C-alpha cells in the first residue's frame, strides 16, 4: 500500500494524463456512425502500434553481445512496425473507397 | 536540449492521435485523420531513434538492428495491407492487433529479464506493470490469432464442456503465480514462463467458443486490451506518447466495443458468456426446420424483379466473397432504368464487421443515398415487392426475433420476412456464419436461387437486359 501511494505520488503527472486520456478517448469516439466502425477500429489499431517505441528503446539499449535480447528486440521491432504500417495503410485503403462517392 | 525536443515531438504525436481519432469519426474527414495520426506516429518513431537517452544519458545503439526491423516490418506491412481483399479486412485488423500485442509481450519479457537477471524482484509497482503487460499482451496476442483463424475459416467454432469454469481456473492460477514472486517466495524464470504460457492459453480458451456475429465485438475488445498493454509500456519507460496513445485506444476501443454491442442489442457480458449458454440447450443449433424449399430459375427471377415496383437488395457476406458488388451495382442500374425503385438494406454487421458492407459497396460506387440502415428500412419491407438476398444468412434469420434458444436470439435483424416475395441467393443450403439453420428459407414466400453470387448476378443482368 505504501509502495503504491509512493508510486502514485511520484508519477502523479502520468496519472493525470491517463485519467484525462480516458475521458478524451470516450469523448472522441461516442456518436460515431456504424458505417465508420471498421475503419475506426483499424485506425485505433494502428495507433496502439505506438508500442514500437518501447521496442526501439529495448533494442537500442541492448548490449551488442546479448544475442537473446537482440533477437527478441528485433522481432518486437518487426511486429510493432507491421502493426503501425499495416494498420495505417489498410485504414487508408478503406477510407479511399468512401471518398470516391462524389 | 535533445531530450526536450524529444518530449515536444511526443507531445505533437499525442495531439495528432487525438485529432486523428476525432476525424476518423466523420466520413468527410476520416481519411485525413488517419494520415495525420500516421504522420504523428512517424515523428514519434524517428525522434525516439535519434534523440532518446536513458536516465544515465546513454543514447541508443544497434542502429542496424533497429533499421533492419523497421524496414522489414514496413515492407511486409505495406504488402500485406495492399494485397488484402476488402472482404478479408476484419481478419487483417485482428492479425495486426495480435502482432502489436506480441510486441508488448516481448518487451515486458525483456524488461523483466533485464531488471531482475541478477536480483530477486522486489514487490514494487514496476514489477507489477511488467507482469501485467506480459499477461495482457499474451492474452491479446493468442486471442487475436484465434479470431484471425476463425474469420479466415481456418478454425471452426469449438465448444468444450466447462469452458467458463476452465477460463476462471486459468485466471486464478495466473493470479497465484503472480503472487509467488510478489511475496518473494521464489524467483525463477520458470514462473515467468508459466505465466506466459497460461496467458497465451487463456487467450485461446477465451476466444474459441465465441462465434458468429459476436466476432467483431471480440476483435474490438482485444484491440482495446492491446491499447492498455501499450499504455503499461508507457509507464515502464516513463514515455508519455505510449501512455496517451495506449490509453486513447484502450478507452475509445472500449466505447467502440460497447457501441457495437448496442448496435446488435447485446450486452458485452452476453457476448462473452452467451456463447456457452446456447450450446447446451436441447433445441439449439440443430433444430429441425419444417417445410420444403422452392427453387426459382434465373429467368423467372429476372421477370419478377423487372416487373416489380420496389426491390430491396440485402447484400451479405456471400456477395462479398464472390466480389459481386460491381455486378450488383450493374443490376441495380438496369432495374432503375426500367422504373423499379431499388434500395439496399444494410445490417449493422453485414459482412463481418460493423460498417464492413459499406466499405465493400463504396468500392463499387454504389451511391450513399441508396443505402438504408436497418432502422430505416425495416418498416418498408411490408411495401416491398421483392427482397433479393445475396448471401446474407444470420442477419435475416427470423429466429433472432422468435426463438429464444437460438444463439443469435436478441440480435436485431432485417425483417425481410414481411416483404411480398423473398429471393435468396446462396451457393448451397449450408448454414451461415453462426452455424444455424434459417427458417426463412422454408417460408412460403421464399424462393431459392442457388449459385455463386457473381455468376448468378451476371446472368440476371443479361436476362433483364433482354426483357
Short mmCIF file of C-alpha atoms in Angstrom, two decimals, chain B residues 87-441:
data_model
loop_
_atom_site.label_atom_id
_atom_site.label_comp_id
_atom_site.label_asym_id
_atom_site.label_seq_id
_atom_site.Cartn_x
_atom_site.Cartn_y
_atom_site.Cartn_z
CA UNK B 87 -13.59 -8.85 -47.74
CA UNK B 88 -10.75 -10.05 -45.54
CA UNK B 89 -10.48 -6.76 -43.67
CA UNK B 90 -11.68 -7.94 -40.25
CA UNK B 91 -9.13 -10.73 -40.04
CA UNK B 92 -6.40 -8.34 -41.19
CA UNK B 93 -7.23 -5.93 -38.37
CA UNK B 94 -7.19 -8.85 -35.99
CA UNK B 95 -3.81 -10.03 -37.28
CA UNK B 96 -2.20 -6.59 -36.92
CA UNK B 97 -3.66 -6.29 -33.45
CA UNK B 98 -2.15 -9.64 -32.50
CA UNK B 99 1.27 -8.56 -33.73
CA UNK B 100 1.13 -5.34 -31.71
CA UNK B 101 0.17 -7.36 -28.65
CA UNK B 102 3.04 -9.77 -29.26
CA UNK B 103 5.35 -6.77 -29.40
CA UNK B 104 4.16 -5.70 -25.92
CA UNK B 105 4.60 -9.22 -24.55
CA UNK B 106 8.18 -9.43 -25.84
CA UNK B 107 9.09 -6.03 -24.41
CA UNK B 108 7.69 -6.98 -20.99
CA UNK B 109 9.60 -10.22 -21.09
CA UNK B 110 12.88 -8.50 -21.94
CA UNK B 111 12.33 -5.84 -19.29
CA UNK B 112 11.79 -8.50 -16.67
CA UNK B 113 14.90 -10.24 -17.80
CA UNK B 114 17.00 -7.09 -17.71
CA UNK B 115 15.72 -5.78 -14.43
CA UNK B 116 15.80 -8.98 -12.45
CA UNK B 117 18.52 -11.02 -14.04
CA UNK B 118 20.78 -10.87 -11.02
CA UNK B 119 18.47 -9.98 -8.21
CA UNK B 120 15.18 -11.26 -6.94
CA UNK B 121 12.36 -8.94 -7.94
CA UNK B 122 11.16 -6.77 -5.15
CA UNK B 123 7.49 -6.15 -4.86
CA UNK B 124 7.13 -2.81 -6.47
CA UNK B 125 4.87 -1.21 -8.96
CA UNK B 126 7.30 -1.53 -11.84
CA UNK B 127 7.37 -5.27 -11.32
CA UNK B 128 3.58 -5.45 -11.38
CA UNK B 129 3.46 -3.36 -14.54
CA UNK B 130 5.88 -5.65 -16.31
CA UNK B 131 3.85 -8.72 -15.40
CA UNK B 132 0.54 -7.04 -16.27
CA UNK B 133 1.93 -6.09 -19.68
CA UNK B 134 3.08 -9.65 -20.20
CA UNK B 135 -0.29 -11.12 -19.25
CA UNK B 136 -2.47 -8.68 -21.23
CA UNK B 137 -0.15 -8.75 -24.24
CA UNK B 138 -0.09 -12.55 -24.35
CA UNK B 139 -3.86 -12.91 -23.94
CA UNK B 140 -4.49 -10.34 -26.65
CA UNK B 141 -1.96 -11.97 -28.96
CA UNK B 142 -3.26 -15.53 -28.81
CA UNK B 143 -6.88 -14.34 -28.74
CA UNK B 144 -6.34 -12.25 -31.87
CA UNK B 145 -4.69 -15.15 -33.66
CA UNK B 146 -7.69 -17.38 -32.93
CA UNK B 147 -10.02 -14.61 -34.10
CA UNK B 148 -7.94 -14.32 -37.26
CA UNK B 149 -8.09 -18.07 -37.86
CA UNK B 150 -11.82 -18.18 -37.28
CA UNK B 151 -12.63 -15.32 -39.64
CA UNK B 152 -10.31 -16.80 -42.20
CA UNK B 153 -12.34 -20.01 -41.92
CA UNK B 154 -9.31 -21.99 -40.82
CA UNK B 155 -10.56 -22.63 -37.32
CA UNK B 156 -14.03 -23.90 -36.61
CA UNK B 157 -16.10 -22.89 -33.63
CA UNK B 158 -15.04 -25.14 -30.88
CA UNK B 159 -17.15 -25.77 -27.84
CA UNK B 160 -16.00 -27.80 -24.94
CA UNK B 161 -17.71 -28.52 -21.67
CA UNK B 162 -16.99 -26.33 -18.66
CA UNK B 163 -15.32 -23.74 -20.84
CA UNK B 164 -16.26 -20.98 -18.46
CA UNK B 165 -15.04 -22.91 -15.45
CA UNK B 166 -11.76 -23.59 -17.22
CA UNK B 167 -11.33 -19.91 -18.04
CA UNK B 168 -11.84 -18.87 -14.44
CA UNK B 169 -9.47 -21.62 -13.30
CA UNK B 170 -6.71 -20.43 -15.63
CA UNK B 171 -7.15 -16.86 -14.43
CA UNK B 172 -6.91 -18.00 -10.81
CA UNK B 173 -3.72 -19.94 -11.46
CA UNK B 174 -2.21 -16.90 -13.18
CA UNK B 175 -3.06 -14.76 -10.15
CA UNK B 176 -1.48 -17.29 -7.79
CA UNK B 177 1.64 -17.44 -9.94
CA UNK B 178 1.80 -13.64 -9.95
CA UNK B 179 1.60 -13.65 -6.19
CA UNK B 180 4.57 -16.01 -5.72
CA UNK B 181 7.30 -13.62 -6.89
CA UNK B 182 5.42 -10.68 -5.43
CA UNK B 183 5.87 -12.10 -1.96
CA UNK B 184 9.42 -13.01 -2.74
CA UNK B 185 8.96 -16.68 -2.02
CA UNK B 186 10.62 -17.79 -5.19
CA UNK B 187 12.04 -16.04 -8.12
CA UNK B 188 12.82 -18.14 -11.06
CA UNK B 189 12.25 -17.54 -14.72
CA UNK B 190 10.12 -20.68 -14.73
CA UNK B 191 7.33 -18.75 -13.08
CA UNK B 192 7.57 -16.16 -15.81
CA UNK B 193 7.38 -18.87 -18.47
CA UNK B 194 4.40 -20.45 -16.74
CA UNK B 195 2.58 -17.10 -16.60
CA UNK B 196 3.28 -16.51 -20.27
CA UNK B 197 2.06 -19.94 -21.34
CA UNK B 198 -1.08 -19.73 -19.23
CA UNK B 199 -1.86 -16.26 -20.56
CA UNK B 200 -1.49 -17.50 -24.11
CA UNK B 201 -3.75 -20.41 -23.25
CA UNK B 202 -6.31 -18.07 -21.73
CA UNK B 203 -6.47 -16.12 -24.97
CA UNK B 204 -7.30 -19.37 -26.76
CA UNK B 205 -9.98 -20.62 -24.41
CA UNK B 206 -11.47 -17.15 -24.18
CA UNK B 207 -11.99 -16.64 -27.92
CA UNK B 208 -12.57 -20.25 -29.04
CA UNK B 209 -16.25 -20.52 -28.08
CA UNK B 210 -17.21 -17.07 -29.40
CA UNK B 211 -18.56 -17.08 -32.90
CA UNK B 212 -20.91 -15.67 -35.45
CA UNK B 213 -21.85 -12.05 -35.34
CA UNK B 214 -20.11 -11.66 -31.98
CA UNK B 215 -16.64 -11.88 -33.51
CA UNK B 216 -16.25 -8.15 -34.33
CA UNK B 217 -17.04 -7.33 -30.74
CA UNK B 218 -14.24 -9.61 -29.58
CA UNK B 219 -11.79 -8.10 -32.06
CA UNK B 220 -12.67 -4.64 -30.84
CA UNK B 221 -12.27 -5.77 -27.23
CA UNK B 222 -8.86 -7.34 -27.92
CA UNK B 223 -7.93 -4.11 -29.68
CA UNK B 224 -8.55 -2.12 -26.52
CA UNK B 225 -6.63 -4.74 -24.50
CA UNK B 226 -3.59 -4.13 -26.64
CA UNK B 227 -4.06 -0.40 -26.15
CA UNK B 228 -4.00 -0.85 -22.38
CA UNK B 229 -0.94 -3.07 -22.64
CA UNK B 230 0.80 -0.38 -24.71
CA UNK B 231 -0.03 2.19 -22.04
CA UNK B 232 1.55 -0.06 -19.40
CA UNK B 233 4.68 0.04 -21.54
CA UNK B 234 4.43 3.82 -21.32
CA UNK B 235 4.63 3.62 -17.54
CA UNK B 236 7.61 1.32 -17.80
CA UNK B 237 9.64 3.75 -19.87
CA UNK B 238 8.06 6.86 -18.46
CA UNK B 239 7.08 7.55 -22.04
CA UNK B 240 4.16 9.93 -22.46
CA UNK B 241 3.30 9.17 -26.06
CA UNK B 242 2.98 5.45 -25.36
CA UNK B 243 0.83 6.35 -22.40
CA UNK B 244 -1.53 8.65 -24.28
CA UNK B 245 -1.62 6.53 -27.45
CA UNK B 246 -2.31 3.34 -25.49
CA UNK B 247 -4.93 4.78 -23.19
CA UNK B 248 -6.71 6.59 -26.02
CA UNK B 249 -7.05 3.32 -27.91
CA UNK B 250 -7.90 1.47 -24.72
CA UNK B 251 -10.74 3.79 -23.77
CA UNK B 252 -12.04 4.57 -27.24
CA UNK B 253 -11.82 0.86 -28.09
CA UNK B 254 -13.91 0.00 -25.06
CA UNK B 255 -16.54 2.55 -26.08
CA UNK B 256 -16.47 1.24 -29.64
CA UNK B 257 -17.00 -2.27 -28.30
CA UNK B 258 -19.99 -1.13 -26.29
CA UNK B 259 -21.41 0.79 -29.28
CA UNK B 260 -21.16 -2.36 -31.39
CA UNK B 261 -22.90 -4.38 -28.73
CA UNK B 262 -25.66 -1.80 -28.68
CA UNK B 263 -25.99 -1.97 -32.47
CA UNK B 264 -26.66 -5.68 -32.07
CA UNK B 265 -28.77 -5.33 -28.95
CA UNK B 266 -26.36 -7.46 -26.94
CA UNK B 267 -24.63 -6.75 -23.70
CA UNK B 268 -20.90 -7.25 -23.52
CA UNK B 269 -21.32 -9.90 -20.84
CA UNK B 270 -23.80 -11.60 -23.12
CA UNK B 271 -21.25 -11.80 -25.91
CA UNK B 272 -18.54 -13.22 -23.70
CA UNK B 273 -20.70 -15.55 -21.67
CA UNK B 274 -23.54 -16.09 -24.12
CA UNK B 275 -21.65 -18.47 -26.32
CA UNK B 276 -21.63 -21.23 -23.79
CA UNK B 277 -25.18 -20.72 -22.65
CA UNK B 278 -26.55 -21.53 -26.06
CA UNK B 279 -24.64 -24.73 -26.65
CA UNK B 280 -26.31 -26.96 -24.08
CA UNK B 281 -29.98 -26.36 -24.82
CA UNK B 282 -31.80 -29.27 -26.40
CA UNK B 283 -33.23 -27.18 -29.20
CA UNK B 284 -30.18 -25.15 -30.14
CA UNK B 285 -28.19 -25.26 -33.34
CA UNK B 286 -29.65 -28.30 -34.99
CA UNK B 287 -33.28 -27.55 -34.62
CA UNK B 288 -35.37 -29.33 -37.21
CA UNK B 289 -36.97 -26.89 -39.60
CA UNK B 290 -40.25 -27.89 -41.15
CA UNK B 291 -41.30 -27.33 -44.73
CA UNK B 292 -39.59 -27.63 -48.05
CA UNK B 293 -37.63 -25.22 -50.12
CA UNK B 294 -38.68 -23.93 -53.53
CA UNK B 295 -36.17 -23.12 -56.22
CA UNK B 296 -36.52 -20.40 -58.81
CA UNK B 297 -34.73 -20.02 -62.13
CA UNK B 298 -32.66 -17.04 -63.18
CA UNK B 299 -35.12 -16.06 -65.93
CA UNK B 300 -38.11 -16.17 -63.59
CA UNK B 301 -36.18 -14.05 -61.13
CA UNK B 302 -35.37 -11.55 -63.86
CA UNK B 303 -39.03 -11.21 -64.78
CA UNK B 304 -40.12 -10.92 -61.19
CA UNK B 305 -37.53 -8.20 -60.49
CA UNK B 306 -38.08 -6.23 -63.68
CA UNK B 307 -41.85 -6.02 -63.27
CA UNK B 308 -41.81 -5.07 -59.60
CA UNK B 309 -42.33 -1.59 -58.31
CA UNK B 310 -39.90 -1.81 -55.45
CA UNK B 311 -36.93 -4.07 -54.84
CA UNK B 312 -34.71 -4.18 -51.79
CA UNK B 313 -31.30 -5.78 -52.12
CA UNK B 314 -29.82 -7.30 -48.99
CA UNK B 315 -26.09 -7.74 -49.53
CA UNK B 316 -24.33 -10.26 -47.33
CA UNK B 317 -21.05 -11.98 -46.97
CA UNK B 318 -21.77 -14.26 -49.94
CA UNK B 319 -21.77 -11.23 -52.20
CA UNK B 320 -18.56 -10.04 -50.63
CA UNK B 321 -16.78 -13.36 -51.08
CA UNK B 322 -17.82 -13.60 -54.72
CA UNK B 323 -16.65 -9.98 -55.26
CA UNK B 324 -20.07 -9.40 -56.77
CA UNK B 325 -20.52 -5.80 -55.61
CA UNK B 326 -19.85 -4.42 -59.11
CA UNK B 327 -22.38 -6.69 -60.85
CA UNK B 328 -24.88 -5.87 -58.16
CA UNK B 329 -24.47 -2.21 -58.96
CA UNK B 330 -24.99 -3.02 -62.65
CA UNK B 331 -28.20 -4.89 -61.93
CA UNK B 332 -29.42 -2.03 -59.78
CA UNK B 333 -28.83 0.47 -62.59
CA UNK B 334 -30.68 -1.73 -65.10
CA UNK B 335 -33.67 -2.15 -62.84
CA UNK B 336 -33.82 1.58 -62.19
CA UNK B 337 -33.89 2.17 -65.94
CA UNK B 338 -36.98 0.00 -66.06
CA UNK B 339 -38.62 2.14 -63.41
CA UNK B 340 -38.06 -0.15 -60.47
CA UNK B 341 -37.23 1.52 -57.19
CA UNK B 342 -34.12 -0.16 -55.80
CA UNK B 343 -32.75 0.20 -52.29
CA UNK B 344 -30.03 -1.53 -50.35
CA UNK B 345 -30.69 -2.71 -46.83
CA UNK B 346 -27.54 -2.71 -44.74
CA UNK B 347 -27.48 -4.60 -41.49
CA UNK B 348 -25.04 -3.05 -38.99
CA UNK B 349 -22.94 -6.20 -39.06
CA UNK B 350 -23.49 -7.19 -42.68
CA UNK B 351 -20.26 -8.69 -43.87
CA UNK B 352 -18.05 -9.46 -40.97
CA UNK B 353 -17.89 -6.24 -39.03
CA UNK B 354 -19.93 -3.11 -38.42
CA UNK B 355 -19.59 -0.95 -41.48
CA UNK B 356 -17.82 -3.63 -43.47
CA UNK B 357 -20.54 -3.82 -46.14
CA UNK B 358 -20.48 -0.05 -46.59
CA UNK B 359 -16.78 -0.32 -47.40
CA UNK B 360 -17.46 -3.01 -49.98
CA UNK B 361 -20.35 -1.19 -51.66
CA UNK B 362 -18.38 2.05 -51.67
CA UNK B 363 -15.76 0.12 -53.60
CA UNK B 364 -18.38 -0.49 -56.30
CA UNK B 365 -19.52 3.14 -56.34
CA UNK B 366 -22.99 2.43 -55.02
CA UNK B 367 -24.37 5.87 -54.09
CA UNK B 368 -24.78 6.59 -50.39
CA UNK B 369 -28.40 7.66 -50.65
CA UNK B 370 -29.40 4.17 -51.81
CA UNK B 371 -28.02 2.53 -48.69
CA UNK B 372 -30.55 2.21 -45.90
CA UNK B 373 -29.73 1.27 -42.37
CA UNK B 374 -31.74 -1.33 -40.57
CA UNK B 375 -33.97 1.02 -38.61
CA UNK B 376 -34.87 2.98 -41.74
CA UNK B 377 -35.64 0.03 -43.96
CA UNK B 378 -37.40 -2.37 -41.61
CA UNK B 379 -40.79 -0.58 -41.72
CA UNK B 380 -40.59 -0.52 -45.54
CA UNK B 381 -40.40 -4.26 -46.13
CA UNK B 382 -44.20 -4.54 -45.88
CA UNK B 383 -44.47 -2.36 -49.00
CA UNK B 384 -41.63 -4.09 -50.84
CA UNK B 385 -42.44 -6.36 -53.80
CA UNK B 386 -39.22 -8.36 -53.91
CA UNK B 387 -36.36 -8.73 -51.49
CA UNK B 388 -33.23 -10.06 -53.12
CA UNK B 389 -30.91 -11.55 -50.54
CA UNK B 390 -27.38 -12.02 -51.74
CA UNK B 391 -25.56 -14.41 -49.50
CA UNK B 392 -26.85 -13.00 -46.24
CA UNK B 393 -27.96 -15.51 -43.68
CA UNK B 394 -27.84 -14.72 -40.00
CA UNK B 395 -28.85 -11.07 -40.41
CA UNK B 396 -32.20 -12.06 -41.94
CA UNK B 397 -32.89 -15.05 -39.73
CA UNK B 398 -36.26 -14.60 -38.04
CA UNK B 399 -35.13 -16.93 -35.26
CA UNK B 400 -33.37 -13.89 -33.80
CA UNK B 401 -36.81 -12.49 -33.02
CA UNK B 402 -38.80 -15.61 -32.29
CA UNK B 403 -36.61 -18.42 -30.97
CA UNK B 404 -35.10 -17.81 -27.52
CA UNK B 405 -32.98 -20.95 -27.82
CA UNK B 406 -31.18 -19.67 -30.90
CA UNK B 407 -27.62 -18.43 -30.45
CA UNK B 408 -28.48 -15.25 -32.31
CA UNK B 409 -31.65 -14.60 -30.32
CA UNK B 410 -31.95 -10.93 -29.46
CA UNK B 411 -29.90 -9.70 -32.39
CA UNK B 412 -31.90 -7.14 -34.39
CA UNK B 413 -32.38 -8.37 -37.94
CA UNK B 414 -33.63 -7.10 -41.26
CA UNK B 415 -37.27 -8.07 -41.20
CA UNK B 416 -37.32 -9.24 -44.81
CA UNK B 417 -39.95 -11.79 -43.90
CA UNK B 418 -42.56 -9.02 -44.21
CA UNK B 419 -41.90 -8.49 -47.93
CA UNK B 420 -44.23 -9.89 -50.59
CA UNK B 421 -41.58 -12.04 -52.29
CA UNK B 422 -38.25 -13.19 -51.00
CA UNK B 423 -35.49 -14.46 -53.24
CA UNK B 424 -32.45 -15.91 -51.58
CA UNK B 425 -29.25 -16.36 -53.49
CA UNK B 426 -26.88 -18.82 -51.81
CA UNK B 427 -24.33 -21.27 -53.04
CA UNK B 428 -25.87 -24.16 -51.18
CA UNK B 429 -28.14 -24.87 -48.26
CA UNK B 430 -25.24 -24.81 -45.83
CA UNK B 431 -25.77 -22.79 -42.70
CA UNK B 432 -24.45 -19.26 -42.28
CA UNK B 433 -21.61 -17.99 -40.18
CA UNK B 434 -23.37 -18.57 -36.89
CA UNK B 435 -23.85 -22.19 -37.95
CA UNK B 436 -27.60 -22.27 -37.60
CA UNK B 437 -30.41 -23.17 -39.93
CA UNK B 438 -32.67 -20.45 -41.25
CA UNK B 439 -36.41 -20.84 -41.14
CA UNK B 440 -36.78 -18.07 -43.68
CA UNK B 441 -35.63 -20.35 -46.48
#
